[in-house]
Amino acid sequence: MDAQRKQAAGRAGDRGHRAESPWQMPPAAWKDIARRTWIRTWQDNVGLVAAGVTYYGFLALVPLLGIIVLLYGLIADASTVVSNVRSLTDVLPPDVAKWIAEQLIAAVQTSEQTKGFSLVAALLVALYGGTNGAGAIITAMNIAYEEKEKRTLLHFYAIAMTMTVVAVVLAIVALGATAAISYFGTGPSDASPMAVFGAKAGAYLAMTVAAAGIAASLYRYGPSRENAKWTWITPGSLFAAGSWLLLTSLFGVYVTQVTDYSATYGSLGTIIALLTWIYLSAYALIFGAELNSEIEHQTAKDSTTGPPVPLGQRGAWAADNVATSDEPDRREAPTMADATPDPPKLEDKG
C-alpha cells in the first residue's frame, strides 16, 4: 500500500494524478492517455474482440427488432414502425437501412398474428436472443477495463437482460422522437427547406444522444467492478458516439460511391455490409471503454462511486492503480475466460 501511495505522489502535478475529473487533466496527461490507449487497444486485441461482438450482435439484431415491433404494436399501429424507422436510419449506410427495413416488415407481418400467450412466448424468445448479444458486450467491457468477471452466472445474465430491455425502450423512445421530428419537419406540404433540414439534424442529434447514453450505461454497469462516476465515463461515451456517427457516415459514402458489395459478394452483399457496419460500431464502443479505463488509470483520486477510499481498496483495477508513464503497465491482462462468468459447477458423483 505504501508503494502505491509513493507511486501516486511521485509524478503528481503536471501529469493529472491529482485531477478530480477528466476535464482537469493537463495536456501532458492527455498525451500519456492517448498513447497508452492506442497501445492497449492492440494488446487487448480489440479488433478480434469487436469481431466476436459483431457475431453475437448480428444474431441478436433480428430478435431485438422483433421485440421493438411487438412492443411498439401494443401502443401504436405496428405497421407505422417501418415508416418511422426510415427517418431514424437515414444516418445508416443504404444497404444496412434497407436490410433493417426488410426485417421490420417481416416482424410486422408476424406481430399482426401474434396475440396473447403467443405474444409473451415470442417476446421471451426474442429477449433471450438479445441477451446473448448484450453478454458479449459485457465481456468486451471487462477486457477493456482489465477486469476479471467476479459476478455469478445468474447476476451476469440479469445485467445482460436488463441492458437488452433498456436498449429496446431507448429504441422505442428514439422511434417516437424521430417520428415527431419527421412530422414537424416534413409533414406539412408547405414545409420550408429550413424545416426539412432541422428535421434531419434532429434525427442525427437523436441518434448521437442515444448512442452516447447507451455507451455510458454500458461503461458504468457492464464491467465487473465498482461503478465509475459519470464524469469519468463521459469522455469515452462522447468519443464512442462521435466516432460511431463519423464511421457510419464515411462507410455509407464508401458503400454508395466507392464499392459495390453486391457485385463482389452477390446476394450476400447486404449481409457483408451489415456485418462491417456492426464491426465498426463495436470497435468504436470498445475503444471508448479503453479510453475511459486509461483516463481513470491516470489519476490517483478515487473515480468510483461512494465516499473516497484509498488506493487498492476501490474495487476497480483502473481506479486502484496509477499510471507512471505513457507506456501501459506490464501486467497480466484478463483472458477471454477471465472476462466471462464461471460456468455452473457440476457435482462429482464419481
Short mmCIF file of C-alpha atoms in Angstrom, two decimals:
data_model
loop_
_atom_site.label_atom_id
_atom_site.label_comp_id
_atom_site.label_asym_id
_atom_site.label_seq_id
_atom_site.Cartn_x
_atom_site.Cartn_y
_atom_site.Cartn_z
CA MET A 1 0.00 0.00 0.00
CA ASP A 2 2.87 2.39 0.84
CA ALA A 3 4.44 1.66 -2.53
CA GLN A 4 1.16 2.56 -4.26
CA ARG A 5 0.96 5.88 -2.39
CA LYS A 6 4.54 6.72 -3.32
CA GLN A 7 3.74 5.78 -6.90
CA ALA A 8 0.76 8.13 -6.88
CA ALA A 9 2.66 11.03 -5.34
CA GLY A 10 5.89 10.57 -7.27
CA ARG A 11 4.73 12.10 -10.50
CA ALA A 12 1.68 14.05 -9.46
CA GLY A 13 1.43 17.63 -10.60
CA ASP A 14 1.77 18.04 -14.33
CA ARG A 15 0.53 14.52 -15.16
CA GLY A 16 -3.00 14.84 -13.82
CA HIS A 17 -2.53 12.50 -10.87
CA ARG A 18 -4.46 14.87 -8.64
CA ALA A 19 -7.23 15.56 -11.15
CA GLU A 20 -10.71 15.05 -9.72
CA SER A 21 -12.31 14.86 -13.17
CA PRO A 22 -11.09 14.23 -16.73
CA TRP A 23 -11.57 17.92 -17.52
CA GLN A 24 -8.84 18.84 -15.01
CA MET A 25 -6.24 16.78 -16.86
CA PRO A 26 -3.35 18.85 -18.30
CA PRO A 27 -2.18 18.38 -21.92
CA ALA A 28 0.74 16.20 -20.80
CA ALA A 29 -1.70 13.80 -19.13
CA TRP A 30 -3.84 13.54 -22.27
CA LYS A 31 -0.72 12.74 -24.27
CA ASP A 32 0.05 9.85 -21.90
CA ILE A 33 -3.56 8.67 -22.03
CA ALA A 34 -3.71 8.76 -25.82
CA ARG A 35 -0.51 6.75 -26.22
CA ARG A 36 -1.47 4.12 -23.64
CA THR A 37 -4.96 3.77 -25.11
CA TRP A 38 -3.55 3.17 -28.59
CA ILE A 39 -1.06 0.56 -27.36
CA ARG A 40 -3.56 -1.13 -25.05
CA THR A 41 -6.05 -1.42 -27.91
CA TRP A 42 -3.57 -3.62 -29.75
CA GLN A 43 -2.53 -5.56 -26.65
CA ASP A 44 -6.16 -6.34 -25.81
CA ASN A 45 -6.85 -7.50 -29.39
CA VAL A 46 -9.76 -5.09 -29.65
CA GLY A 47 -10.17 -5.92 -33.34
CA LEU A 48 -10.69 -9.60 -32.52
CA VAL A 49 -12.97 -8.81 -29.57
CA ALA A 50 -15.04 -6.49 -31.78
CA ALA A 51 -15.38 -9.32 -34.30
CA GLY A 52 -16.83 -11.55 -31.56
CA VAL A 53 -19.26 -8.82 -30.52
CA THR A 54 -20.21 -8.44 -34.19
CA TYR A 55 -21.12 -12.12 -34.46
CA TYR A 56 -23.32 -12.13 -31.37
CA GLY A 57 -24.67 -8.70 -32.22
CA PHE A 58 -25.76 -9.89 -35.64
CA LEU A 59 -27.52 -12.92 -34.15
CA ALA A 60 -29.23 -10.64 -31.61
CA LEU A 61 -30.29 -7.98 -34.11
CA VAL A 62 -33.30 -9.79 -35.58
CA PRO A 63 -34.72 -10.75 -32.14
CA LEU A 64 -34.24 -7.17 -30.96
CA LEU A 65 -36.08 -5.80 -33.98
CA GLY A 66 -38.84 -8.30 -33.25
CA ILE A 67 -39.15 -7.08 -29.65
CA ILE A 68 -39.32 -3.47 -30.82
CA VAL A 69 -42.12 -4.22 -33.27
CA LEU A 70 -44.08 -6.36 -30.80
CA LEU A 71 -43.91 -3.75 -28.03
CA TYR A 72 -44.45 -0.85 -30.39
CA GLY A 73 -47.58 -2.60 -31.60
CA LEU A 74 -49.01 -2.51 -28.08
CA ILE A 75 -49.09 1.30 -28.06
CA ALA A 76 -49.45 2.14 -31.76
CA ASP A 77 -50.04 0.63 -35.17
CA ALA A 78 -47.14 -1.77 -35.66
CA SER A 79 -47.07 -1.07 -39.38
CA THR A 80 -46.11 2.56 -38.70
CA VAL A 81 -42.81 1.43 -37.20
CA VAL A 82 -41.45 0.86 -40.72
CA SER A 83 -42.14 4.41 -41.85
CA ASN A 84 -40.90 5.83 -38.54
CA VAL A 85 -37.67 3.87 -38.60
CA ARG A 86 -36.81 5.12 -42.08
CA SER A 87 -36.16 8.56 -40.64
CA LEU A 88 -34.09 7.02 -37.86
CA THR A 89 -31.96 5.01 -40.30
CA ASP A 90 -31.23 7.90 -42.66
CA VAL A 91 -27.83 8.08 -40.99
CA LEU A 92 -27.06 4.42 -41.71
CA PRO A 93 -25.46 3.04 -44.89
CA PRO A 94 -28.18 2.40 -47.52
CA ASP A 95 -27.72 -1.40 -47.61
CA VAL A 96 -27.91 -1.59 -43.81
CA ALA A 97 -31.02 0.61 -43.65
CA LYS A 98 -32.67 -1.47 -46.39
CA TRP A 99 -31.96 -4.74 -44.57
CA ILE A 100 -33.32 -3.38 -41.29
CA ALA A 101 -36.48 -2.18 -43.07
CA GLU A 102 -36.99 -5.63 -44.61
CA GLN A 103 -36.63 -7.32 -41.22
CA LEU A 104 -39.07 -4.86 -39.68
CA ILE A 105 -41.65 -5.54 -42.40
CA ALA A 106 -41.32 -9.28 -41.73
CA ALA A 107 -41.65 -8.68 -37.99
CA VAL A 108 -44.75 -6.53 -38.51
CA GLN A 109 -46.40 -9.27 -40.56
CA THR A 110 -45.64 -11.76 -37.80
CA SER A 111 -46.75 -9.47 -34.98
CA GLU A 112 -50.17 -8.94 -36.56
CA GLN A 113 -50.86 -12.64 -35.99
CA THR A 114 -49.25 -12.80 -32.55
CA LYS A 115 -51.66 -12.35 -29.64
CA GLY A 116 -51.98 -13.42 -26.02
CA PHE A 117 -49.70 -16.26 -24.94
CA SER A 118 -48.04 -16.34 -28.35
CA LEU A 119 -47.03 -12.71 -27.85
CA VAL A 120 -45.46 -13.47 -24.47
CA ALA A 121 -43.63 -16.52 -25.87
CA ALA A 122 -42.34 -14.52 -28.83
CA LEU A 123 -41.10 -11.76 -26.51
CA LEU A 124 -39.26 -14.25 -24.28
CA VAL A 125 -37.55 -15.94 -27.23
CA ALA A 126 -36.55 -12.58 -28.69
CA LEU A 127 -35.33 -11.37 -25.29
CA TYR A 128 -33.14 -14.46 -24.93
CA GLY A 129 -31.54 -13.80 -28.31
CA GLY A 130 -30.91 -10.17 -27.47
CA THR A 131 -29.43 -11.07 -24.09
CA ASN A 132 -26.69 -13.16 -25.72
CA GLY A 133 -25.61 -10.11 -27.68
CA ALA A 134 -25.54 -7.99 -24.52
CA GLY A 135 -23.48 -10.69 -22.79
CA ALA A 136 -20.81 -10.43 -25.50
CA ILE A 137 -20.64 -6.66 -24.96
CA ILE A 138 -20.24 -7.11 -21.19
CA THR A 139 -17.33 -9.47 -21.81
CA ALA A 140 -15.75 -6.85 -24.07
CA MET A 141 -16.16 -4.24 -21.33
CA ASN A 142 -14.34 -6.49 -18.85
CA ILE A 143 -11.43 -6.85 -21.27
CA ALA A 144 -11.24 -3.11 -21.91
CA TYR A 145 -11.33 -2.25 -18.20
CA GLU A 146 -8.82 -5.02 -17.33
CA GLU A 147 -11.32 -6.75 -15.06
CA LYS A 148 -11.95 -10.40 -14.33
CA GLU A 149 -15.61 -11.43 -14.16
CA LYS A 150 -16.43 -11.81 -10.47
CA ARG A 151 -20.23 -11.96 -10.69
CA THR A 152 -22.22 -15.17 -10.65
CA LEU A 153 -23.66 -16.55 -13.88
CA LEU A 154 -27.16 -15.50 -12.78
CA HIS A 155 -26.02 -11.96 -11.95
CA PHE A 156 -24.15 -11.71 -15.25
CA TYR A 157 -27.19 -12.62 -17.34
CA ALA A 158 -29.50 -10.50 -15.20
CA ILE A 159 -27.39 -7.48 -16.14
CA ALA A 160 -27.32 -8.57 -19.78
CA MET A 161 -31.11 -8.93 -19.83
CA THR A 162 -31.57 -5.54 -18.16
CA MET A 163 -29.33 -3.94 -20.78
CA THR A 164 -31.38 -5.58 -23.52
CA VAL A 165 -34.64 -4.24 -22.10
CA VAL A 166 -33.16 -0.74 -21.69
CA ALA A 167 -31.87 -0.82 -25.28
CA VAL A 168 -35.34 -1.76 -26.54
CA VAL A 169 -37.01 1.02 -24.53
CA LEU A 170 -34.49 3.57 -25.81
CA ALA A 171 -35.07 2.36 -29.36
CA ILE A 172 -38.84 2.81 -28.99
CA VAL A 173 -38.36 6.29 -27.49
CA ALA A 174 -35.99 7.18 -30.33
CA LEU A 175 -38.57 5.94 -32.84
CA GLY A 176 -41.25 8.12 -31.31
CA ALA A 177 -38.98 11.16 -31.11
CA THR A 178 -37.80 10.71 -34.68
CA ALA A 179 -41.36 10.27 -35.92
CA ALA A 180 -42.32 13.56 -34.25
CA ILE A 181 -39.27 15.33 -35.66
CA SER A 182 -40.00 13.93 -39.10
CA TYR A 183 -43.64 15.03 -38.94
CA PHE A 184 -42.91 18.60 -37.89
CA GLY A 185 -40.11 18.82 -40.42
CA THR A 186 -41.70 17.19 -43.46
CA GLY A 187 -45.34 16.54 -42.57
CA PRO A 188 -46.89 19.77 -43.79
CA SER A 189 -46.90 20.04 -47.57
CA ASP A 190 -45.57 23.60 -47.40
CA ALA A 191 -42.62 22.71 -45.16
CA SER A 192 -39.68 25.05 -45.74
CA PRO A 193 -36.18 23.80 -46.60
CA MET A 194 -35.05 25.01 -43.18
CA ALA A 195 -37.71 22.85 -41.50
CA VAL A 196 -36.63 19.80 -43.51
CA PHE A 197 -33.01 20.47 -42.60
CA GLY A 198 -33.98 20.86 -38.95
CA ALA A 199 -35.83 17.52 -39.03
CA LYS A 200 -32.81 15.71 -40.44
CA ALA A 201 -30.47 17.44 -38.00
CA GLY A 202 -32.81 16.45 -35.18
CA ALA A 203 -32.71 12.82 -36.31
CA TYR A 204 -28.91 12.89 -36.33
CA LEU A 205 -28.85 14.53 -32.90
CA ALA A 206 -31.29 11.94 -31.52
CA MET A 207 -29.09 9.13 -32.82
CA THR A 208 -25.95 10.70 -31.34
CA VAL A 209 -27.51 11.33 -27.92
CA ALA A 210 -28.95 7.81 -27.84
CA ALA A 211 -25.56 6.33 -28.80
CA ALA A 212 -23.76 8.34 -26.10
CA GLY A 213 -26.35 7.34 -23.49
CA ILE A 214 -26.14 3.65 -24.36
CA ALA A 215 -22.34 3.74 -24.33
CA ALA A 216 -22.27 5.49 -20.94
CA SER A 217 -24.63 2.90 -19.44
CA LEU A 218 -22.51 0.05 -20.78
CA TYR A 219 -19.31 1.60 -19.42
CA ARG A 220 -20.84 2.13 -15.98
CA TYR A 221 -22.71 -1.13 -15.44
CA GLY A 222 -21.05 -3.56 -17.85
CA PRO A 223 -17.62 -4.24 -16.30
CA SER A 224 -17.34 -6.43 -13.21
CA ARG A 225 -16.05 -3.66 -10.92
CA GLU A 226 -17.16 -0.86 -8.63
CA ASN A 227 -19.15 1.60 -10.73
CA ALA A 228 -17.25 4.61 -12.05
CA LYS A 229 -18.62 8.11 -11.52
CA TRP A 230 -20.44 9.51 -14.55
CA THR A 231 -17.83 12.22 -15.09
CA TRP A 232 -15.13 9.58 -15.67
CA ILE A 233 -17.36 7.81 -18.19
CA THR A 234 -18.30 10.87 -20.23
CA PRO A 235 -15.14 11.28 -22.39
CA GLY A 236 -15.24 7.74 -23.75
CA SER A 237 -19.01 7.94 -24.27
CA LEU A 238 -18.73 11.14 -26.30
CA PHE A 239 -15.79 9.74 -28.26
CA ALA A 240 -17.62 6.48 -29.00
CA ALA A 241 -20.80 8.29 -30.12
CA GLY A 242 -18.93 10.82 -32.26
CA SER A 243 -16.64 8.26 -33.88
CA TRP A 244 -19.60 5.93 -34.47
CA LEU A 245 -21.50 8.66 -36.29
CA LEU A 246 -18.41 9.58 -38.32
CA LEU A 247 -17.55 5.97 -39.20
CA THR A 248 -21.18 5.27 -40.12
CA SER A 249 -21.34 8.30 -42.40
CA LEU A 250 -17.99 7.52 -44.05
CA PHE A 251 -18.94 3.88 -44.51
CA GLY A 252 -22.21 4.97 -46.11
CA VAL A 253 -20.27 7.11 -48.60
CA TYR A 254 -17.86 4.24 -49.24
CA VAL A 255 -20.67 1.78 -49.94
CA THR A 256 -22.55 4.11 -52.28
CA GLN A 257 -19.66 5.85 -54.05
CA VAL A 258 -16.58 3.61 -53.93
CA THR A 259 -17.53 -0.05 -53.92
CA ASP A 260 -20.44 -2.32 -54.74
CA TYR A 261 -20.78 -5.11 -52.20
CA SER A 262 -23.42 -6.83 -54.32
CA ALA A 263 -21.03 -7.06 -57.27
CA THR A 264 -18.35 -8.61 -55.06
CA TYR A 265 -20.40 -10.84 -52.77
CA GLY A 266 -23.58 -11.33 -54.79
CA SER A 267 -26.66 -11.97 -52.69
CA LEU A 268 -24.53 -11.78 -49.53
CA GLY A 269 -23.56 -8.17 -50.25
CA THR A 270 -26.14 -6.65 -47.91
CA ILE A 271 -25.19 -9.02 -45.09
CA ILE A 272 -21.48 -8.24 -45.53
CA ALA A 273 -22.22 -4.52 -45.43
CA LEU A 274 -24.31 -5.01 -42.28
CA LEU A 275 -21.59 -7.05 -40.56
CA THR A 276 -18.97 -4.43 -41.46
CA TRP A 277 -21.13 -1.68 -40.01
CA ILE A 278 -21.74 -3.63 -36.78
CA TYR A 279 -17.99 -4.29 -36.55
CA LEU A 280 -17.16 -0.59 -36.88
CA SER A 281 -19.78 0.22 -34.24
CA ALA A 282 -18.41 -2.41 -31.84
CA TYR A 283 -14.84 -1.20 -32.36
CA ALA A 284 -15.83 2.39 -31.56
CA LEU A 285 -17.67 1.23 -28.42
CA ILE A 286 -14.76 -0.86 -27.11
CA PHE A 287 -12.19 1.82 -27.97
CA GLY A 288 -14.23 4.28 -25.90
CA ALA A 289 -14.05 1.86 -22.96
CA GLU A 290 -10.27 1.55 -23.39
CA LEU A 291 -10.03 5.36 -23.35
CA ASN A 292 -12.10 5.65 -20.17
CA SER A 293 -10.01 2.97 -18.48
CA GLU A 294 -6.76 4.80 -19.21
CA ILE A 295 -8.24 8.13 -18.09
CA GLU A 296 -9.14 6.60 -14.71
CA HIS A 297 -5.71 4.99 -14.63
CA GLN A 298 -4.10 8.45 -14.90
CA THR A 299 -5.42 9.90 -11.63
CA ALA A 300 -4.77 8.95 -8.02
CA LYS A 301 -8.13 10.36 -6.95
CA ASP A 302 -10.97 7.91 -6.34
CA SER A 303 -13.01 7.71 -9.55
CA THR A 304 -15.57 5.22 -8.20
CA THR A 305 -18.96 5.93 -6.65
CA GLY A 306 -19.40 6.41 -2.92
CA PRO A 307 -17.10 8.01 -0.34
CA PRO A 308 -13.40 8.23 -1.34
CA VAL A 309 -11.33 5.20 -0.34
CA PRO A 310 -7.55 4.59 -0.51
CA LEU A 311 -5.77 3.08 -3.49
CA GLY A 312 -6.06 -0.69 -3.60
CA GLN A 313 -9.49 -0.73 -1.92
CA ARG A 314 -11.68 0.71 -4.69
CA GLY A 315 -12.76 -2.50 -6.39
CA ALA A 316 -11.64 -1.46 -9.87
CA TRP A 317 -8.24 -2.02 -11.48
CA ALA A 318 -8.13 1.33 -13.28
CA ALA A 319 -9.05 3.20 -10.08
CA ASP A 320 -6.73 1.20 -7.83
CA ASN A 321 -3.58 1.70 -9.91
CA VAL A 322 -1.93 4.93 -11.05
CA ALA A 323 -0.04 5.17 -14.33
CA THR A 324 3.61 6.21 -14.08
CA SER A 325 4.33 6.87 -17.77
CA ASP A 326 2.83 6.87 -21.25
CA GLU A 327 3.57 3.14 -21.55
CA PRO A 328 0.94 0.60 -20.46
CA ASP A 329 1.79 -1.22 -17.24
CA ARG A 330 3.34 -4.64 -17.63
CA ARG A 331 0.60 -6.75 -16.18
CA GLU A 332 -1.27 -9.91 -16.96
CA ALA A 333 -4.30 -8.83 -18.97
CA PRO A 334 -7.54 -10.76 -18.41
CA THR A 335 -8.14 -13.51 -20.92
CA MET A 336 -11.48 -14.24 -22.56
CA ALA A 337 -12.06 -16.91 -19.91
CA ASP A 338 -11.34 -14.38 -17.14
CA ALA A 339 -13.78 -11.86 -18.63
CA THR A 340 -16.71 -14.29 -18.68
CA PRO A 341 -18.59 -15.78 -15.70
CA ASP A 342 -17.66 -19.20 -14.39
CA PRO A 343 -19.95 -22.00 -15.60
CA PRO A 344 -22.22 -23.75 -13.10
CA LYS A 345 -20.31 -26.33 -11.09
CA LEU A 346 -21.38 -29.93 -11.55
CA GLU A 347 -21.27 -32.35 -8.66
CA ASP A 348 -18.69 -35.08 -8.96
CA LYS A 349 -20.61 -38.27 -8.24
CA GLY A 350 -17.66 -40.46 -9.12
#
